[in-house]
Structures are given as structure tokens and as C-alpha cells.
CSV table of C-alpha atoms in Angstrom, one decimal:
chain,number,residue,atom,x,y,z
A,1,UNK,CA,-91.1,22.6,124.8
A,2,UNK,CA,-89.5,19.9,127.0
A,3,UNK,CA,-87.6,18.4,124.1
A,4,UNK,CA,-86.1,21.8,123.2
A,5,UNK,CA,-85.1,22.4,126.8
A,6,UNK,CA,-83.4,19.0,127.0
A,7,UNK,CA,-81.3,19.3,123.9
A,8,UNK,CA,-80.4,23.0,124.5
A,9,UNK,CA,-82.1,24.5,121.4
A,10,UNK,CA,-84.1,27.7,121.4
A,11,UNK,CA,-86.1,29.5,118.7
A,12,UNK,CA,-86.8,33.2,118.1
A,13,UNK,CA,-88.3,35.7,115.7
A,14,UNK,CA,-87.3,39.2,114.8
A,15,UNK,CA,-89.6,41.9,113.3
A,16,UNK,CA,-87.4,43.8,110.8
A,17,UNK,CA,-89.8,46.8,110.9
A,18,UNK,CA,-90.2,47.3,114.7
A,19,UNK,CA,-86.9,45.8,115.8
A,20,UNK,CA,-88.7,43.6,118.3
A,21,UNK,CA,-87.3,40.2,119.0
A,22,UNK,CA,-89.4,37.4,120.7
A,23,UNK,CA,-87.8,34.4,122.3
A,24,UNK,CA,-89.2,31.0,122.9
A,25,UNK,CA,-88.8,30.1,126.6
A,26,UNK,CA,-86.3,27.4,125.6
A,27,UNK,CA,-83.8,30.0,124.5
A,28,UNK,CA,-83.3,31.7,127.9
A,29,UNK,CA,-81.4,28.8,129.6
A,30,UNK,CA,-79.0,28.8,126.6
A,31,UNK,CA,-77.9,32.3,127.6
A,32,UNK,CA,-78.1,31.8,131.3
A,33,UNK,CA,-81.1,34.1,131.6
A,34,UNK,CA,-84.5,33.8,133.2
A,35,UNK,CA,-87.6,34.3,130.9
A,36,UNK,CA,-88.5,38.0,130.7
A,37,UNK,CA,-91.5,37.8,128.4
A,38,UNK,CA,-90.2,41.0,126.8
A,39,UNK,CA,-90.5,41.7,123.1
A,40,UNK,CA,-87.2,43.6,123.2
A,41,UNK,CA,-84.8,40.8,124.0
A,42,UNK,CA,-82.6,41.8,121.1
A,43,UNK,CA,-80.6,44.5,123.0
A,44,UNK,CA,-80.3,42.2,126.0
A,45,UNK,CA,-78.9,39.4,123.7
A,46,UNK,CA,-76.6,41.9,121.9
A,47,UNK,CA,-75.0,42.9,125.2
A,48,UNK,CA,-74.0,39.2,125.8
A,49,UNK,CA,-72.0,39.1,122.5
A,50,UNK,CA,-68.3,39.7,122.4
A,51,UNK,CA,-67.1,42.7,120.2
A,52,UNK,CA,-66.1,40.3,117.4
A,53,UNK,CA,-69.6,38.6,117.5
A,54,UNK,CA,-71.3,42.0,117.4
A,55,UNK,CA,-69.3,42.8,114.2
A,56,UNK,CA,-70.4,39.5,112.8
A,57,UNK,CA,-74.1,40.3,113.6
A,58,UNK,CA,-73.7,43.6,111.7
A,59,UNK,CA,-72.1,41.8,108.8
A,60,UNK,CA,-75.0,39.2,108.8
A,61,UNK,CA,-77.5,42.0,108.8
A,62,UNK,CA,-75.8,43.7,105.9
A,63,UNK,CA,-76.0,40.3,104.0
A,64,UNK,CA,-79.8,40.2,104.7
A,65,UNK,CA,-80.2,43.7,103.4
A,66,UNK,CA,-78.4,42.7,100.2
A,67,UNK,CA,-80.8,39.7,99.7
A,68,UNK,CA,-79.5,36.8,101.7
A,69,UNK,CA,-82.2,34.2,102.2
A,70,UNK,CA,-80.7,32.6,105.3
A,71,UNK,CA,-77.9,33.1,107.9
A,72,UNK,CA,-75.7,30.4,109.3
A,73,UNK,CA,-73.3,31.8,111.9
A,74,UNK,CA,-71.5,31.1,115.2
A,75,UNK,CA,-71.4,33.8,117.9
A,76,UNK,CA,-69.2,33.9,121.0
A,77,UNK,CA,-71.0,35.1,124.0
A,78,UNK,CA,-70.6,35.6,127.8
A,79,UNK,CA,-73.7,34.3,129.4
A,80,UNK,CA,-75.6,36.3,132.0
A,81,UNK,CA,-73.9,34.1,134.7
A,82,UNK,CA,-70.4,34.7,133.3
A,83,UNK,CA,-69.7,31.6,131.2
A,84,UNK,CA,-68.1,31.6,127.7
A,85,UNK,CA,-70.1,29.9,125.0
A,86,UNK,CA,-70.2,29.6,121.3
A,87,UNK,CA,-73.8,29.8,120.0
A,88,UNK,CA,-74.8,28.3,116.7
A,89,UNK,CA,-77.4,30.3,114.8
A,90,UNK,CA,-79.4,29.5,111.7
A,91,UNK,CA,-82.1,31.8,110.4
A,92,UNK,CA,-84.4,32.2,107.4
A,93,UNK,CA,-85.5,35.6,106.1
A,94,UNK,CA,-89.2,36.3,105.1
A,95,UNK,CA,-89.5,39.1,102.6
A,96,UNK,CA,-92.4,41.1,101.2
A,97,UNK,CA,-93.4,41.4,97.5
A,98,UNK,CA,-90.8,44.2,97.1
A,99,UNK,CA,-88.0,41.9,98.4
A,100,UNK,CA,-87.6,43.8,101.7
A,101,UNK,CA,-87.0,41.7,104.8
A,102,UNK,CA,-90.0,41.6,107.0
A,103,UNK,CA,-89.4,38.8,109.6
A,104,UNK,CA,-86.5,36.6,110.5
A,105,UNK,CA,-87.1,33.2,112.2
A,106,UNK,CA,-84.1,31.6,113.8
A,107,UNK,CA,-82.9,28.8,116.0
A,108,UNK,CA,-79.9,28.9,118.4
A,109,UNK,CA,-78.0,26.0,120.0
A,110,UNK,CA,-74.9,25.5,122.2
A,111,UNK,CA,-72.1,24.4,119.9
A,112,UNK,CA,-69.2,25.2,122.4
A,113,UNK,CA,-67.8,21.7,122.4
A,114,UNK,CA,-67.9,21.1,118.7
A,115,UNK,CA,-66.6,24.6,117.9
A,116,UNK,CA,-63.7,24.3,120.3
A,117,UNK,CA,-62.9,20.9,118.9
A,118,UNK,CA,-62.9,22.4,115.4
A,119,UNK,CA,-60.6,25.1,116.5
A,120,UNK,CA,-58.2,22.6,118.1
A,121,UNK,CA,-58.2,20.6,114.8
A,122,UNK,CA,-57.5,23.8,112.8
A,123,UNK,CA,-54.6,24.6,115.1
A,124,UNK,CA,-53.1,21.2,114.8
A,125,UNK,CA,-53.5,21.4,111.0
A,126,UNK,CA,-51.8,24.8,111.0
A,127,UNK,CA,-48.9,23.4,113.2
A,128,UNK,CA,-48.5,20.4,110.8
A,129,UNK,CA,-48.4,22.7,107.8
A,130,UNK,CA,-45.9,24.9,109.5
A,131,UNK,CA,-43.7,21.9,110.4
A,132,UNK,CA,-43.9,20.6,106.8
A,133,UNK,CA,-42.9,24.1,105.5
A,134,UNK,CA,-39.9,24.1,107.9
A,135,UNK,CA,-38.9,20.7,106.7
A,136,UNK,CA,-39.1,21.9,103.0
A,137,UNK,CA,-37.0,24.9,103.9
A,138,UNK,CA,-34.5,22.7,105.6
A,139,UNK,CA,-34.2,20.5,102.5
A,140,UNK,CA,-33.8,23.5,100.3
A,141,UNK,CA,-31.2,24.9,102.6
A,142,UNK,CA,-29.3,21.6,102.5
A,143,UNK,CA,-29.4,21.6,98.7
A,144,UNK,CA,-28.3,25.2,98.4
A,145,UNK,CA,-25.5,24.6,100.9
A,146,UNK,CA,-24.2,21.6,99.0
A,147,UNK,CA,-24.3,23.4,95.6
A,148,UNK,CA,-22.4,26.4,97.0
A,149,UNK,CA,-19.9,24.3,99.0
A,150,UNK,CA,-18.4,22.5,96.0
A,151,UNK,CA,-17.4,25.6,93.9
A,152,UNK,CA,-16.4,27.4,97.1
A,153,UNK,CA,-13.9,24.6,97.9
A,154,UNK,CA,-12.4,24.9,94.4
A,155,UNK,CA,-12.1,28.7,94.8
A,156,UNK,CA,-10.4,28.3,98.2
A,157,UNK,CA,-8.0,25.8,96.8
A,158,UNK,CA,-7.1,27.9,93.8
A,159,UNK,CA,-6.5,30.9,96.0
A,160,UNK,CA,-4.2,28.9,98.3
A,161,UNK,CA,-2.2,27.6,95.2
A,162,UNK,CA,-1.9,31.1,93.7
A,163,UNK,CA,-0.6,32.5,97.1
A,164,UNK,CA,2.1,29.8,97.2
A,165,UNK,CA,3.1,30.6,93.7
A,166,UNK,CA,3.5,34.2,94.4
A,167,UNK,CA,5.4,33.5,97.7
A,168,UNK,CA,7.8,31.3,95.8
A,169,UNK,CA,9.1,34.3,93.8
A,170,UNK,CA,12.2,36.1,94.9
A,171,UNK,CA,10.2,39.3,95.3
A,172,UNK,CA,6.6,38.4,96.0
A,173,UNK,CA,4.1,41.0,95.0
A,174,UNK,CA,2.6,42.1,98.3
A,175,UNK,CA,-0.3,44.0,96.8
A,176,UNK,CA,-1.4,40.9,94.9
A,177,UNK,CA,-1.1,38.9,98.1
A,178,UNK,CA,-3.2,41.4,99.9
A,179,UNK,CA,-5.9,41.1,97.3
A,180,UNK,CA,-5.8,37.3,97.7
A,181,UNK,CA,-6.2,37.7,101.4
A,182,UNK,CA,-9.4,39.7,100.8
A,183,UNK,CA,-10.7,37.0,98.5
A,184,UNK,CA,-9.8,34.4,101.2
A,185,UNK,CA,-11.7,36.4,103.8
A,186,UNK,CA,-14.8,36.6,101.5
A,187,UNK,CA,-14.6,32.9,100.9
A,188,UNK,CA,-14.5,32.2,104.6
A,189,UNK,CA,-17.6,34.4,105.1
A,190,UNK,CA,-19.5,32.5,102.5
A,191,UNK,CA,-18.3,29.2,104.0
A,192,UNK,CA,-19.7,30.3,107.4
A,193,UNK,CA,-23.1,31.2,105.8
A,194,UNK,CA,-23.2,27.8,104.1
A,195,UNK,CA,-22.3,26.1,107.4
A,196,UNK,CA,-25.2,27.9,109.0
A,197,UNK,CA,-27.5,26.7,106.3
A,198,UNK,CA,-26.4,23.1,106.7
A,199,UNK,CA,-26.7,23.3,110.5
A,200,UNK,CA,-30.3,24.6,110.0
A,201,UNK,CA,-31.1,21.8,107.6
A,202,UNK,CA,-29.6,19.1,109.8
A,203,UNK,CA,-32.1,17.0,111.6
A,204,UNK,CA,-31.8,16.5,115.3
A,205,UNK,CA,-29.8,13.3,115.9
A,206,UNK,CA,-29.8,13.6,119.6
A,207,UNK,CA,-31.2,10.6,121.5
A,208,UNK,CA,-32.6,10.5,124.9
A,209,UNK,CA,-30.7,7.9,127.1
A,210,UNK,CA,-32.4,6.7,130.2
A,211,UNK,CA,-30.0,6.2,133.1
A,212,UNK,CA,-30.8,4.2,136.1
A,213,UNK,CA,-29.1,5.9,139.1
A,214,UNK,CA,-29.6,2.9,141.4
A,215,UNK,CA,-27.7,0.3,139.3
């Protein structure tokens, strides 16, 4: 009717035995189509679906076969005149006395704006979660760096003292000195790793300064 056309809602029914789908005339503008009066609009509609939406339709049909009483989905389509839309779809399943699906009655509406808003909100939530996770990792890295740095400084200091003690002898043991050099090298490598952790953890203290080139 006029109200359905105005609000962009259309209804349909699907015969599970014959595979025939009948559309109310209000449904055609939603898909950018002209009324056909055909009882086989299902295949025409299916061709408008994206591959992902077709997989969702298959999944919904499997749910109906398993006993679902209703379907509530969103399908991405490309309208007959080339526009991308997200179509909301709710349907109820009528079954016979054996529990087999006989008829499906459904309603479709354009939910492109609300769906895209939901997606943007989800993306923003994902970004916020990612940033919070990075901040947590930064705090952990700072803590680990601090915990390692203290004993590392003690080791470096003790190695330096030991080297000086050996060098103070009349005949320094060169083999022992060489081993201390290797320890010193390993300590420096660990120190660089710790420095990297602390750099990663450090917040950006840079400030933007506005300069007036005229003054």
C-alpha cells in the first residue's frame, strides 16, 4: 500500500514446495526493480545478493530445515540500478503437522544507514580496544624493562670491578679477561633490548608548537 511504499518496507511469501516466491508491489522499489507480477522472483532476487549474502541465505535455509521458527538477517545487495544496500529481513515459517516447512512469510526493509552506523561503531570499538591493549602492553614493557635494568646494572658493575682486579695483577689472566668481555657483550645486548622496551613503552611527549611566520 501507500504507507509501505513511503517507509520503504515490502512483504513477500515463499512456497517451500514449489520454490515460488511472490512479492508485494511495495518490495520492488526497495531492490530498484519494476513490478514483474512473476511468481518466480526468488532467482531474480538471489542474483542481486553479494556472494556473502548468498551464503547467508543458504545458512538461513539450513536453519529452517532444522526447525527454526523465524529468520532475522541482514543481506548486502546490489540493486538492479547498481546501488549498494543492506536489506533487513524478518520471516516466519509455517509448518505442516509433520513439522516440515510449507510457507515462509517475510518482510524486507532498507537498513543501509543503520547498518553502516553499526559497522562504524563496531570499528571504533575495535580501535579503542586495540589502543587499550597497546597501552597495557606498553605498561607491561615498562615494568619488565625496569625489573631487568636493576640487576643488569649490578652485573655490569661487578664485571667492571672484576676486570680491574685482574688487570691490577702483575700477570693478568688474558683468558679470564676474554670471558669477561663476552659477559660484557651479552650484558650490552640485554641492555639494548631493555632500552627498546622502554622506548616502546614511553608515551609521546612531543608537543605541537604553532609558529606565526608574520611576527
